[in-house]
């Protein structure tokens, strides 16, 4: 029986029946095929099974820790990082989702070592900074959605108690790097990045620092325009930035004290 057939059976099992399975072997197989190009296996079965196992506490803390350690490793989250338009993106981006699941569970139960959480937080920064394949939906292979999945991991990392206010500038730089990548975001990436801003505000991001950060984005776009003028790259970058800033502005919860803070940055 192959993994796809096995997961289809597990999908219909009761929780107590799953506890009787060889979970170590199951997790090893799911990790092995986490980036498979079969979207049904990768997305509908492996990822959703991870969600069920973790969120329903059907596996122990040691297995969850192993999933996290593996998923943020060189052969998973950073597998062939830098490649574009290749199938390696699926392994990276679904590793990001697996890591996010475990980190989120640790926020509730606190079973991970501080060292592993700190490594995971740094990995969330580094992954989004280094990822160059920004495709959303890939025909015949399903969702890659690297920036959205990476943003989900970043948001959870920021929300974790081990994330400290001193790391806010690093997180902002990570979000900024996403806005200047070579590609157009058309699959809700701006909203997912906005969740990370929400999390940063909860951690103490000030209006002043946020305003300064927005100014650096505007200035960087101006510099691209000076060099490239009305190039294809300039327009793609400007579109990504404008969509993000519009989403930021209309998230009214962010602007309860000064809704005019971001207005001048919307005209670039």
Short mmCIF file of C-alpha atoms in Angstrom, two decimals, residues 73-84 86 88-89 92-93 123 126-133 146 181:
data_model
loop_
_atom_site.label_atom_id
_atom_site.label_comp_id
_atom_site.label_asym_id
_atom_site.label_seq_id
_atom_site.Cartn_x
_atom_site.Cartn_y
_atom_site.Cartn_z
CA UNK A 73 16.43 21.91 8.02
CA UNK A 74 18.65 22.32 4.99
CA UNK A 75 16.90 19.53 3.09
CA UNK A 76 13.40 20.86 3.71
CA UNK A 77 12.71 24.57 4.32
CA UNK A 78 15.97 25.45 2.59
CA UNK A 79 15.98 22.67 -0.01
CA UNK A 80 17.58 24.06 -3.18
CA UNK A 81 16.72 27.56 -1.94
CA UNK A 82 17.16 30.22 -4.62
CA UNK A 83 15.80 28.10 -7.45
CA UNK A 84 12.90 29.48 -9.47
CA UNK A 86 11.33 24.26 -10.26
CA UNK A 88 11.77 22.18 -5.25
CA UNK A 89 9.52 25.03 -4.12
CA UNK A 92 10.19 24.29 0.92
CA UNK A 93 6.76 25.83 1.18
CA UNK A 123 14.62 30.26 10.05
CA UNK A 126 15.90 33.57 6.54
CA UNK A 127 13.47 31.53 4.48
CA UNK A 128 11.40 34.49 3.30
CA UNK A 129 14.53 36.53 2.65
CA UNK A 130 16.06 33.80 0.47
CA UNK A 131 13.00 32.41 -1.33
CA UNK A 132 13.00 33.51 -4.98
CA UNK A 133 10.21 31.32 -6.37
CA UNK A 146 5.72 30.28 -0.97
CA UNK A 181 11.10 40.16 -5.02
#
